[in-house]
Coordinates of C-alpha atoms and ligand atoms in Angstrom, one line a residue:
M1 CA 4.6 32.0 -54.1
C2 CA 6.7 29.0 -55.2
G3 CA 10.0 28.3 -53.4
I4 CA 13.3 28.0 -55.1
I5 CA 16.4 26.5 -53.6
G6 CA 19.9 25.8 -55.2
Y7 CA 23.1 24.3 -53.8
I8 CA 26.6 24.0 -55.0
G9 CA 29.4 22.7 -52.7
N10 CA 31.0 19.5 -51.6
K11 CA 28.0 17.8 -49.9
E12 CA 25.2 15.6 -51.3
A13 CA 23.0 18.2 -52.9
G14 CA 19.8 16.1 -53.0
D15 CA 19.3 16.0 -49.2
I16 CA 20.2 19.7 -48.8
L17 CA 17.7 20.6 -51.5
I18 CA 14.9 18.5 -50.0
E19 CA 15.6 20.0 -46.5
G20 CA 15.5 23.5 -48.1
L21 CA 12.3 22.8 -49.9
Q22 CA 10.6 21.6 -46.7
K23 CA 11.5 25.0 -45.2
L24 CA 10.2 26.8 -48.2
E25 CA 7.1 24.7 -48.5
Y26 CA 4.9 27.4 -47.0
R27 CA 5.4 29.3 -50.3
G28 CA 3.6 26.7 -52.3
Y29 CA 2.9 23.0 -51.9
D30 CA 1.0 21.5 -54.8
S31 CA 4.0 19.8 -56.3
A32 CA 7.8 19.8 -56.0
G33 CA 10.9 18.7 -57.8
I34 CA 14.7 18.7 -57.7
C35 CA 17.5 18.3 -60.2
V36 CA 20.9 17.1 -59.1
A37 CA 24.2 16.9 -61.1
D38 CA 27.6 15.4 -60.7
E39 CA 30.5 15.7 -63.2
K40 CA 28.9 13.3 -65.7
S41 CA 25.2 13.3 -65.4
I42 CA 22.1 15.3 -64.3
S43 CA 18.9 13.8 -63.1
R44 CA 15.5 15.1 -62.0
T45 CA 12.9 13.8 -59.5
R46 CA 9.4 15.4 -59.4
S47 CA 6.3 14.6 -57.5
V48 CA 2.7 15.9 -57.0
G49 CA 1.8 17.0 -53.5
K50 CA 4.0 17.8 -50.5
V51 CA 7.8 17.7 -50.4
E52 CA 7.5 14.6 -48.2
S53 CA 6.3 12.6 -51.3
L54 CA 9.2 14.0 -53.3
K55 CA 11.6 13.0 -50.5
E56 CA 10.2 9.4 -50.7
K57 CA 10.6 9.3 -54.4
F58 CA 14.1 10.8 -54.3
A59 CA 15.2 8.2 -51.8
L60 CA 14.4 5.5 -54.4
N61 CA 16.2 7.3 -57.2
K62 CA 19.4 7.9 -55.1
H63 CA 20.8 10.5 -57.5
K64 CA 24.2 11.6 -56.5
G65 CA 25.8 15.0 -57.1
T66 CA 27.1 18.1 -55.3
R67 CA 25.1 20.7 -57.2
G68 CA 21.4 21.1 -57.9
I69 CA 18.3 23.1 -57.9
G70 CA 14.8 22.5 -56.4
H71 CA 11.3 24.1 -56.5
T72 CA 8.1 23.8 -54.6
R73 CA 5.1 25.0 -56.6
W74 CA 2.0 27.1 -56.3
A75 CA 0.3 26.5 -59.6
T76 CA -0.3 29.4 -61.9
H77 CA -0.1 28.0 -65.5
G78 CA -1.2 24.4 -65.6
A79 CA -2.7 22.0 -63.1
P80 CA -0.7 20.6 -60.2
L81 CA 0.5 17.6 -62.2
E82 CA 4.0 16.0 -62.3
K83 CA 4.6 17.2 -65.9
N84 CA 4.0 20.8 -64.7
A85 CA 6.3 20.5 -61.6
H86 CA 9.6 22.3 -61.8
P87 CA 12.5 22.1 -62.7
H88 CA 11.7 22.2 -66.4
S89 CA 14.2 21.2 -69.0
D90 CA 15.2 21.6 -72.6
L91 CA 14.6 18.7 -74.9
E92 CA 18.2 17.5 -74.6
E93 CA 17.6 17.4 -70.8
K94 CA 20.8 19.3 -70.1
I95 CA 19.5 22.7 -68.9
Y96 CA 17.0 22.8 -66.1
V97 CA 15.2 25.8 -64.7
A98 CA 13.2 26.5 -61.5
H99 CA 11.0 29.6 -61.8
N100 CA 9.0 31.7 -59.3
G101 CA 6.7 34.3 -60.9
V102 CA 4.7 34.7 -64.1
L103 CA 5.9 35.2 -67.7
E104 CA 3.4 37.5 -69.4
N105 CA 4.7 36.9 -72.9
Y106 CA 5.1 33.1 -72.7
K107 CA 2.5 32.5 -75.4
E108 CA 4.3 34.5 -78.0
L109 CA 7.6 32.9 -77.1
K110 CA 6.1 29.4 -77.2
D111 CA 4.7 30.1 -80.7
I112 CA 8.1 31.2 -81.9
L113 CA 9.8 28.2 -80.3
Q114 CA 7.2 25.8 -81.7
K115 CA 7.7 27.2 -85.2
K116 CA 11.4 26.4 -84.8
G117 CA 10.5 22.8 -83.9
Y118 CA 10.7 22.9 -80.1
T119 CA 8.1 20.6 -78.5
F120 CA 6.6 21.2 -75.1
T121 CA 6.0 18.7 -72.4
S122 CA 4.2 20.9 -69.8
D123 CA 1.4 23.5 -69.7
T124 CA 3.6 26.0 -67.8
D125 CA 4.8 29.4 -68.8
T126 CA 8.3 28.4 -67.5
E127 CA 9.1 25.8 -70.1
V128 CA 9.9 28.4 -72.7
I129 CA 13.0 29.4 -70.6
P130 CA 15.1 26.2 -70.9
H131 CA 14.2 26.0 -74.6
L132 CA 15.3 29.6 -75.2
I133 CA 18.6 29.0 -73.4
N134 CA 19.1 25.8 -75.5
M135 CA 18.3 27.8 -78.7
Y136 CA 20.8 30.5 -77.9
K137 CA 23.5 28.0 -76.8
A138 CA 23.0 26.2 -80.1
E139 CA 23.7 29.5 -81.9
G140 CA 27.2 29.3 -80.3
V141 CA 27.2 31.5 -77.2
N142 CA 28.2 30.3 -73.8
I143 CA 25.6 29.5 -71.0
K144 CA 25.9 32.9 -69.3
E145 CA 25.4 34.8 -72.6
A146 CA 22.5 32.4 -73.5
I147 CA 20.8 33.2 -70.2
I148 CA 21.3 36.9 -70.8
K149 CA 19.8 36.7 -74.2
T150 CA 16.9 34.7 -72.8
V151 CA 16.3 37.1 -70.0
K152 CA 16.1 39.9 -72.6
C153 CA 13.2 38.1 -74.2
L154 CA 11.1 37.7 -71.0
T155 CA 8.4 40.0 -69.9
G156 CA 6.9 39.5 -66.4
A157 CA 8.1 38.6 -63.0
Y158 CA 10.7 35.9 -62.4
G159 CA 13.2 34.5 -60.0
L160 CA 15.1 31.8 -61.7
A161 CA 17.6 29.1 -60.7
V162 CA 19.3 27.5 -63.7
I163 CA 21.6 24.5 -63.9
D164 CA 23.4 23.2 -67.0
K165 CA 24.8 19.6 -67.0
D166 CA 28.0 20.8 -68.7
E167 CA 28.9 23.6 -66.3
E168 CA 30.3 23.4 -62.8
C169 CA 28.1 26.3 -61.6
L170 CA 24.6 27.5 -61.0
Y171 CA 22.8 30.7 -62.2
A172 CA 20.3 32.8 -60.3
V173 CA 18.3 35.5 -62.1
K174 CA 16.0 38.0 -60.4
N175 CA 13.4 40.3 -61.8
G176 CA 10.4 41.0 -59.6
S177 CA 10.5 37.7 -57.6
P178 CA 12.8 37.4 -54.6
L179 CA 16.1 35.6 -54.6
V180 CA 18.9 35.5 -52.0
L181 CA 22.3 33.9 -52.2
G182 CA 23.7 32.1 -49.1
I183 CA 27.5 32.5 -48.9
G184 CA 29.1 29.6 -47.2
D185 CA 32.6 28.3 -46.8
G186 CA 33.2 26.3 -50.0
E187 CA 29.5 26.1 -50.7
M188 CA 26.8 28.4 -51.9
Y189 CA 23.0 28.5 -51.9
I190 CA 20.3 30.1 -53.9
S191 CA 17.0 30.6 -52.0
S192 CA 13.7 32.4 -52.3
D193 CA 14.1 33.7 -48.8
E194 CA 16.5 33.5 -45.9
I195 CA 14.7 30.8 -43.9
P196 CA 16.4 27.7 -45.4
L197 CA 19.7 29.4 -45.0
I198 CA 19.4 29.9 -41.2
G199 CA 22.0 27.7 -39.5
K200 CA 23.6 26.9 -42.9
V201 CA 25.5 30.1 -43.7
E202 CA 26.2 33.3 -41.9
N203 CA 26.1 35.7 -44.8
T204 CA 23.6 36.4 -47.6
V205 CA 23.3 38.6 -50.6
F206 CA 19.9 39.8 -51.7
L207 CA 19.8 40.1 -55.5
S208 CA 18.2 43.2 -57.1
D209 CA 16.0 43.2 -60.1
G210 CA 18.0 42.7 -63.3
D211 CA 20.8 40.7 -61.5
I212 CA 22.2 37.5 -63.0
A213 CA 24.5 35.7 -60.5
E214 CA 27.0 33.0 -61.6
I215 CA 27.6 30.8 -58.6
R216 CA 30.5 28.4 -58.0
A217 CA 31.3 26.5 -54.8
S218 CA 33.7 29.1 -53.5
E219 CA 32.9 32.2 -55.4
Y220 CA 30.1 34.1 -57.1
Q221 CA 29.8 37.1 -59.4
I222 CA 26.8 39.2 -60.2
F223 CA 26.2 40.8 -63.6
D224 CA 23.6 43.1 -65.1
I225 CA 21.7 42.4 -68.3
N226 CA 24.6 44.0 -70.3
N227 CA 27.1 41.6 -68.7
F228 CA 28.7 44.3 -66.6
I229 CA 29.7 43.2 -63.1
V230 CA 27.6 44.7 -60.3
E231 CA 28.4 44.7 -56.5
R232 CA 25.7 43.8 -54.0
E233 CA 26.0 44.2 -50.2
V234 CA 26.7 41.2 -48.1
N235 CA 24.4 40.9 -45.0
E236 CA 24.6 38.9 -41.9
I237 CA 21.7 36.5 -41.3
Q238 CA 19.6 38.0 -38.5
N239 CA 17.2 35.2 -37.6
E240 CA 17.8 32.5 -35.1
A241 CA 17.3 28.8 -35.8
E242 CA 14.5 28.5 -33.1
N243 CA 12.4 31.1 -34.9
I244 CA 11.8 28.5 -37.7
S245 CA 11.0 25.5 -35.5
K246 CA 7.6 24.7 -34.0
E247 CA 9.2 24.6 -30.5
G248 CA 6.8 22.0 -29.2
F249 CA 3.6 23.4 -30.7
A250 CA 1.6 21.2 -33.1
Y251 CA 1.5 23.9 -35.8
F252 CA 3.3 27.1 -36.7
M253 CA 0.0 29.0 -36.6
E254 CA -0.5 27.8 -33.0
K255 CA 3.1 28.8 -32.1
E256 CA 2.7 32.2 -33.7
I257 CA -0.6 32.9 -32.0
F258 CA 0.9 32.0 -28.6
N259 CA 4.1 33.9 -29.4
Q260 CA 2.3 37.2 -29.6
P261 CA 3.2 38.6 -26.1
Q262 CA 6.9 38.1 -27.2
S263 CA 6.5 39.2 -30.9
I264 CA 4.8 42.4 -29.7
K265 CA 7.6 43.1 -27.3
D266 CA 10.1 42.5 -30.1
S267 CA 8.3 45.0 -32.3
M268 CA 8.3 47.7 -29.7
R269 CA 11.9 47.0 -28.4
G270 CA 14.1 50.1 -28.5
R271 CA 11.2 52.2 -29.8
I272 CA 9.9 53.7 -26.6
S273 CA 12.5 55.7 -24.6
K274 CA 12.3 55.2 -20.9
D275 CA 13.8 58.6 -20.1
N276 CA 11.4 61.0 -21.9
N277 CA 8.5 58.9 -23.1
E278 CA 9.5 59.5 -26.7
I279 CA 8.5 57.0 -29.4
I280 CA 11.5 56.6 -31.7
F281 CA 11.5 55.0 -35.2
G282 CA 15.1 55.2 -36.4
G283 CA 14.0 54.7 -40.1
L284 CA 11.7 57.8 -39.9
M285 CA 14.1 60.2 -38.3
D286 CA 15.3 61.8 -41.5
H287 CA 11.8 61.9 -43.0
W288 CA 9.7 63.0 -40.0
G289 CA 9.0 66.5 -41.4
K290 CA 7.3 64.8 -44.4
V291 CA 5.2 62.6 -42.2
Q292 CA 4.4 65.4 -39.8
N293 CA 3.2 67.7 -42.7
A294 CA 1.4 65.0 -44.7
T295 CA -1.9 66.2 -46.1
S296 CA -3.2 62.6 -46.3
I297 CA -2.2 59.2 -45.0
N298 CA -2.9 56.3 -47.3
F299 CA -2.5 52.7 -46.2
I300 CA -2.0 50.3 -49.1
A301 CA -1.9 46.5 -48.5
C302 CA -3.5 43.1 -49.2
G303 CA -5.4 40.6 -47.1
T304 CA -4.6 40.7 -43.4
S305 CA -2.1 43.5 -43.8
Y306 CA -5.0 45.5 -45.5
H307 CA -7.1 44.9 -42.4
A308 CA -4.2 46.3 -40.2
G309 CA -4.3 49.3 -42.6
M310 CA -8.0 49.8 -42.1
V311 CA -7.6 49.8 -38.4
A312 CA -4.9 52.3 -38.8
A313 CA -7.0 54.5 -41.1
Y314 CA -9.7 54.7 -38.4
N315 CA -7.2 55.5 -35.7
F316 CA -5.0 58.0 -37.6
E317 CA -8.0 60.0 -38.8
N318 CA -9.5 60.0 -35.3
I319 CA -6.5 61.1 -33.3
T320 CA -4.3 63.0 -35.8
R321 CA -7.2 64.7 -37.8
V322 CA -5.3 64.0 -41.0
S323 CA -7.4 62.5 -43.8
S324 CA -6.6 58.8 -43.7
R325 CA -7.8 55.8 -45.8
A326 CA -6.9 52.3 -46.5
E327 CA -7.1 50.6 -49.9
Y328 CA -6.4 47.1 -51.4
A329 CA -3.1 47.4 -53.4
S330 CA -4.7 45.2 -56.1
E331 CA -7.5 47.7 -56.6
F332 CA -5.5 50.8 -56.1
L333 CA -3.3 50.3 -59.1
Y334 CA -6.0 49.7 -61.6
R335 CA -8.2 52.7 -60.8
H336 CA -5.4 55.0 -61.9
P337 CA -5.5 57.0 -58.7
V338 CA -4.5 60.6 -58.3
I339 CA -1.4 60.7 -56.1
D340 CA -1.3 63.2 -53.2
K341 CA 2.3 64.4 -53.5
S342 CA 2.2 66.0 -50.1
G343 CA 0.7 62.9 -48.5
I344 CA 2.2 59.7 -47.3
Y345 CA 1.5 56.2 -48.7
V346 CA 2.1 53.5 -46.2
A347 CA 2.8 50.1 -47.8
I348 CA 2.1 47.3 -45.2
S349 CA 3.4 43.8 -45.8
Q350 CA 4.5 40.9 -43.7
S351 CA 6.5 39.2 -46.5
G352 CA 7.6 42.3 -48.3
E353 CA 7.1 40.5 -51.6
T354 CA 3.4 40.9 -52.4
K355 CA 3.3 41.6 -56.1
D356 CA 0.1 43.7 -56.1
L357 CA 1.7 45.9 -53.5
L358 CA 5.0 46.1 -55.3
S359 CA 3.2 47.3 -58.4
A360 CA 1.2 49.9 -56.4
I361 CA 4.4 51.2 -54.9
E362 CA 6.1 51.5 -58.3
Y363 CA 3.0 53.5 -59.5
I364 CA 3.0 55.8 -56.5
K365 CA 6.7 56.5 -56.9
K366 CA 6.4 57.1 -60.6
E367 CA 3.6 59.6 -59.9
G368 CA 5.8 61.5 -57.4
G369 CA 4.4 60.1 -54.2
T370 CA 6.3 59.2 -51.0
V371 CA 6.1 55.6 -49.8
M372 CA 6.8 54.5 -46.3
G373 CA 7.2 50.7 -45.8
L374 CA 5.9 48.7 -42.8
V375 CA 7.5 45.3 -43.6
N376 CA 8.4 42.2 -41.5
V377 CA 11.0 40.6 -43.8
V378 CA 14.2 42.5 -43.7
G379 CA 15.9 42.8 -47.1
S380 CA 12.6 42.0 -48.9
S381 CA 11.7 43.7 -52.2
I382 CA 9.2 46.1 -50.6
S383 CA 11.6 47.1 -47.8
R384 CA 14.1 48.0 -50.4
I385 CA 12.0 50.0 -52.8
T386 CA 10.1 52.2 -50.3
D387 CA 11.5 55.6 -49.6
F388 CA 11.9 54.9 -45.8
G389 CA 10.1 52.8 -43.3
I390 CA 9.7 50.7 -40.2
H391 CA 10.6 47.0 -39.9
I392 CA 7.9 45.1 -38.0
H393 CA 10.4 42.8 -36.2
A394 CA 7.8 40.2 -35.3
G395 CA 10.1 37.4 -36.3
P396 CA 9.5 34.9 -39.2
E397 CA 5.9 34.1 -39.8
I398 CA 5.6 30.6 -41.3
G399 CA 2.0 29.6 -40.9
V400 CA 0.1 30.6 -44.1
A401 CA -2.5 32.4 -42.0
S402 CA -1.0 35.7 -40.8
T403 CA -1.5 36.2 -37.0
K404 CA 1.4 37.8 -35.2
A405 CA 2.2 40.1 -38.1
F406 CA -1.3 41.6 -37.8
T407 CA -0.9 42.4 -34.1
S408 CA 2.5 43.9 -34.6
Q409 CA 1.5 46.0 -37.6
T410 CA -1.5 47.3 -35.6
L411 CA 0.7 48.1 -32.6
L412 CA 3.4 49.9 -34.6
L413 CA 0.8 51.9 -36.5
S414 CA -0.8 52.9 -33.2
M415 CA 2.5 54.0 -31.9
L416 CA 3.1 56.1 -35.1
A417 CA -0.4 57.5 -34.8
I418 CA 0.1 58.8 -31.2
K419 CA 3.6 60.1 -32.0
L420 CA 2.2 62.1 -34.9
A421 CA -0.9 63.2 -32.9
K422 CA 1.4 64.4 -30.0
D423 CA 3.6 66.4 -32.5
K424 CA 0.5 67.9 -34.2
G425 CA -1.0 68.8 -30.9
T426 CA -4.2 66.8 -31.5
L427 CA -3.4 64.6 -28.5
T428 CA -2.4 66.2 -25.1
K429 CA 0.8 65.1 -23.4
E430 CA -1.3 63.4 -20.7
E431 CA -3.4 61.5 -23.3
Y432 CA -0.2 60.5 -25.1
I433 CA 1.5 59.2 -21.9
G434 CA -1.7 57.3 -21.0
I435 CA -1.8 55.5 -24.3
K436 CA 2.0 54.9 -24.3
N437 CA 1.7 53.3 -20.8
E438 CA -1.2 51.1 -22.2
I439 CA 1.1 50.1 -25.1
L440 CA 3.8 48.9 -22.6
D441 CA 1.1 46.8 -20.9
I442 CA -0.2 45.2 -24.1
P443 CA 2.1 42.0 -23.9
R444 CA 0.6 41.2 -20.4
K445 CA -2.9 41.8 -21.7
I446 CA -2.3 39.6 -24.7
Q447 CA -1.2 36.8 -22.3
K448 CA -4.5 37.3 -20.5
V449 CA -6.5 37.0 -23.7
L450 CA -4.6 33.8 -24.6
S451 CA -5.9 32.3 -21.3
C452 CA -9.4 32.1 -22.9
N453 CA -8.0 29.4 -25.3
D454 CA -9.9 26.5 -23.7
D455 CA -13.3 28.4 -23.9
I456 CA -12.6 29.2 -27.6
K457 CA -11.6 25.6 -28.3
K458 CA -14.9 24.5 -26.8
L459 CA -16.8 27.0 -28.9
A460 CA -15.1 25.9 -32.1
E461 CA -15.9 22.3 -31.3
E462 CA -19.6 23.2 -30.7
H463 CA -19.6 25.0 -34.1
S464 CA -17.9 22.1 -35.9
D465 CA -21.2 21.4 -37.9
K466 CA -21.7 25.1 -38.9
N467 CA -20.9 25.9 -42.5
N468 CA -21.5 29.7 -42.3
T469 CA -20.4 32.4 -39.8
L470 CA -20.9 36.1 -39.6
F471 CA -18.4 38.5 -38.0
L472 CA -19.8 41.9 -37.2
G473 CA -18.5 45.1 -35.8
R474 CA -18.8 48.9 -36.0
G475 CA -16.0 51.4 -36.3
V476 CA -12.6 50.0 -35.6
D477 CA -14.2 46.6 -34.7
Y478 CA -15.3 46.3 -38.3
P479 CA -11.8 45.6 -39.8
V480 CA -11.3 43.2 -37.0
A481 CA -14.5 41.4 -38.0
L482 CA -13.2 41.3 -41.6
E483 CA -10.0 39.8 -40.3
G484 CA -11.9 37.2 -38.2
A485 CA -13.8 36.1 -41.3
L486 CA -10.7 35.9 -43.4
K487 CA -8.9 33.8 -40.8
L488 CA -11.8 31.4 -40.6
K489 CA -12.5 30.9 -44.2
E490 CA -8.9 30.7 -45.5
I491 CA -7.9 27.8 -43.2
S492 CA -11.1 26.0 -42.2
Y493 CA -13.0 26.5 -45.5
V494 CA -16.0 27.6 -43.5
H495 CA -17.9 30.3 -45.4
A496 CA -17.6 33.5 -43.3
E497 CA -18.4 37.1 -43.9
G498 CA -17.2 40.2 -42.1
Y499 CA -19.8 43.0 -42.1
P500 CA -20.3 46.4 -40.5
A501 CA -22.9 45.5 -37.8
A502 CA -25.2 48.4 -39.0
E503 CA -25.3 47.0 -42.5
L504 CA -27.1 43.9 -41.2
K505 CA -30.5 45.4 -41.7
H506 CA -29.7 46.3 -45.3
G507 CA -29.8 42.7 -46.5
V508 CA -27.5 40.4 -44.6
I509 CA -30.1 39.8 -41.8
A510 CA -32.0 37.6 -44.2
L511 CA -29.2 35.0 -43.6
I512 CA -29.8 34.8 -39.9
D513 CA -31.1 31.5 -38.6
K514 CA -30.1 29.0 -35.9
D515 CA -27.4 27.6 -38.0
M516 CA -25.6 30.9 -38.7
P517 CA -23.6 32.0 -35.6
S518 CA -22.8 35.7 -35.4
I519 CA -19.5 36.7 -33.8
V520 CA -20.0 40.3 -32.7
L521 CA -17.2 42.6 -31.7
A522 CA -18.5 45.2 -29.3
T523 CA -15.7 47.1 -27.7
K524 CA -15.6 50.5 -26.0
G525 CA -14.3 52.6 -28.8
T526 CA -17.4 52.0 -30.8
N527 CA -21.0 53.0 -30.2
I528 CA -22.0 50.1 -27.9
N529 CA -25.7 51.1 -27.8
K530 CA -26.0 51.0 -31.5
V531 CA -24.3 47.5 -31.5
L532 CA -26.7 46.5 -28.9
G533 CA -29.5 47.3 -31.3
N534 CA -28.0 45.1 -33.9
V535 CA -27.5 42.3 -31.5
E536 CA -31.1 42.5 -30.4
E537 CA -32.1 42.1 -34.1
I538 CA -30.1 38.9 -34.4
N539 CA -31.5 37.6 -31.1
A540 CA -35.1 38.3 -32.3
R541 CA -34.5 36.1 -35.3
G542 CA -33.2 33.1 -33.3
G543 CA -29.5 33.6 -34.3
E544 CA -26.7 32.4 -32.1
I545 CA -24.6 35.2 -30.7
V546 CA -20.9 35.2 -29.6
M547 CA -19.8 38.5 -28.1
I548 CA -16.2 39.8 -27.9
S549 CA -16.2 42.8 -25.6
D550 CA -14.2 44.5 -22.9
E551 CA -14.3 42.9 -19.5
D552 CA -16.3 45.7 -17.9
Q553 CA -19.0 45.6 -20.5
D554 CA -22.4 44.4 -19.2
V555 CA -25.0 46.0 -21.5
F556 CA -25.6 42.7 -23.3
S557 CA -26.4 40.7 -20.1
H558 CA -30.1 40.3 -20.9
I559 CA -29.4 38.7 -24.4
P560 CA -28.4 35.0 -24.5
H561 CA -24.9 34.9 -25.8
T562 CA -21.5 33.3 -25.3
R563 CA -19.1 35.9 -23.9
I564 CA -15.4 36.3 -24.6
S565 CA -13.9 39.1 -22.6
I566 CA -10.8 41.0 -23.4
P567 CA -8.9 43.2 -20.9
N568 CA -9.8 46.9 -21.0
T569 CA -7.3 49.1 -22.9
H570 CA -7.3 52.3 -24.8
P571 CA -9.7 52.0 -27.8
I572 CA -7.0 52.5 -30.4
L573 CA -5.2 49.4 -29.0
T574 CA -8.3 47.2 -28.7
P575 CA -7.9 45.5 -32.1
I576 CA -4.6 44.1 -31.0
L577 CA -6.5 42.2 -28.2
S578 CA -9.8 41.5 -30.0
A579 CA -8.1 39.9 -33.0
I580 CA -6.6 37.2 -30.9
P581 CA -9.8 35.3 -29.9
L582 CA -10.7 35.3 -33.6
Q583 CA -7.3 33.8 -34.5
L584 CA -7.8 31.1 -31.8
Y585 CA -11.3 30.4 -33.1
A586 CA -10.1 29.9 -36.7
Y587 CA -7.2 27.7 -35.4
H588 CA -9.5 25.4 -33.4
S589 CA -12.1 25.3 -36.2
V590 CA -9.4 23.8 -38.5
V591 CA -8.1 21.4 -35.9
V592 CA -11.6 20.1 -35.1
R593 CA -12.2 19.6 -38.8
G594 CA -8.9 17.7 -39.2
R595 CA -7.6 20.0 -41.9
N596 CA -4.1 21.2 -42.6
V597 CA -3.6 24.3 -40.3
D598 CA -0.3 25.6 -41.8
Q599 CA -0.9 24.8 -45.4
P600 CA -4.5 25.4 -46.4
R601 CA -5.6 24.3 -49.9
N602 CA -4.9 26.7 -52.8
L603 CA -2.9 29.2 -50.8
A604 CA 0.7 30.1 -50.3
K605 CA 2.4 32.4 -47.9
S606 CA 4.0 34.9 -50.1
V607 CA 1.9 36.1 -53.0
T608 CA 4.4 37.1 -55.7
V609 CA 1.9 37.1 -58.7
E610 CA -0.7 39.8 -59.5
Ligands
LIG1 C1 -4.1 36.0 -44.5 C2 -2.8 36.3 -45.2 C3 -2.9 37.1 -46.5 C4 -1.8 38.1 -46.4 C5 -1.7 38.8 -47.8 C6 -0.7 40.0 -47.8 O1 -3.9 35.3 -43.4 O2 -1.8 35.9 -44.8 O3 -4.1 37.7 -46.6 O4 -2.0 39.0 -45.4 O5 -1.4 37.9 -48.8 O6 0.6 39.4 -47.5 P1 1.8 40.4 -47.0 O7 1.4 40.9 -45.7 O8 2.9 39.4 -47.0 O9 1.9 41.4 -48.0

């Protein structure tokens, strides 16, 4: 949430910052701002709305300079107004700060500063930071020491980029919110993630919590809060430039949906040995004993990643016979759970930065639990604080609605489930090989599902006047129903609910009428005859029915419905296929309503606040 960019070098900083913000825009897009400095002056441009309007405004201002910082905002404190857009400055307009995160003690700090005569021009928590730096500088310390003293006052999560008119450098500070340095030849970048750095630099340094980096055009140094130098590993950028372009698709979400045959292949690459059918996860090798003997498997995540965890909980418990459950990270932490020290906690995250999940992981580790990560973004905070883990390798996901991350998470967790079940002897060798062969065939089957795109587009167009939709399923189809509902509501703003099909009769059935379509998942792994009963109940009340079921399923033929078939596969893999028509349905539902597919209102891609 919120994107930060910084540049220092020999090129015009303004254009570079705007380009960087456009790539970070998926992290927040209610307002944006940049601040550019040359040897003599410093100037700021801010604008409400998308980076495009900032770009237009900046073109008129024509500020020149070879260093600067920028920010694209997802509002927490204060409405999306220009006065609340970052960077924020001190009253002398010399020190500017861009902030990602939330300061928990900003009210106390604001009171102290106001009593000292500092006046505030915004409603943000961030504005205390430039004032504090100014205050410490006025006491006679240099900028770096003033930043260190300021950081010591802050409670909460923050990634900061700081620029001072009088200093030929930039500062980056990390505590809880991600920041990465891009190391170029005579130029350096600060960024919230690697994406704006792809094609610009070859090497990056991920900052750790507590790091304060002093960055000049040709060198940087990292300090801790006690001003001692710390060393951080330099990494090579792994992503390719084409991963962050739309490649001819209208939207990133569309590209990411259609990319799934490939992203699934990328996730399984090198993980199934051809010689002996072994499933190999390099990151688990040294910890396999712990996984094998786990007394419980606990999936912790948020949003779509939580739905992947729910699918996994059904599958793991079913085939490994180890007690398995999934829980929202945001709820987990606050119920003060008892940690199973002989169990495994699996933290699932696309971004690797989700704050609720980070806090839950910290809690589990503090209580002596073991955390395995399943994370897409290499080098992200979650991938670094977990005990061991698996990288998802689905490639960058830019569309705010998560699609390919879900299918890859589900695939990898299914692979892990069968590996564990084989080792535990709860799956026979023949069953294991059968599922493994099905896994290898999944990319082809996804391609087949994608060929129903036109039918789904037509359905979404027919439903363009519907304001409510139900998604129903039993067993492993239930988390997929939840995912279908989340996808639809988050991007099209159509009210949608995911429900266990059997719960219908306990209240929800009251909602059924001709204007409330029910999208029912009825795949082989679940009790089809029971689902049939639920579908009959909807039909009897005049509700419209859309069925998503395996291609050889015909028990519903006597009930009027629209049918979307998915290829037959092993039931533990079905969610990978059945989620895709729901992604397409959500996508076309937005397009037909003329709304912003990749940047839905009120949302951001990486949720770095609790
Ligand atoms: C929905 C969506 C969110 C994320 C959730 C967790 O399409 O993208 O619900 O799944 O914010 O994010 P990660 O997986 O990055 O931890």
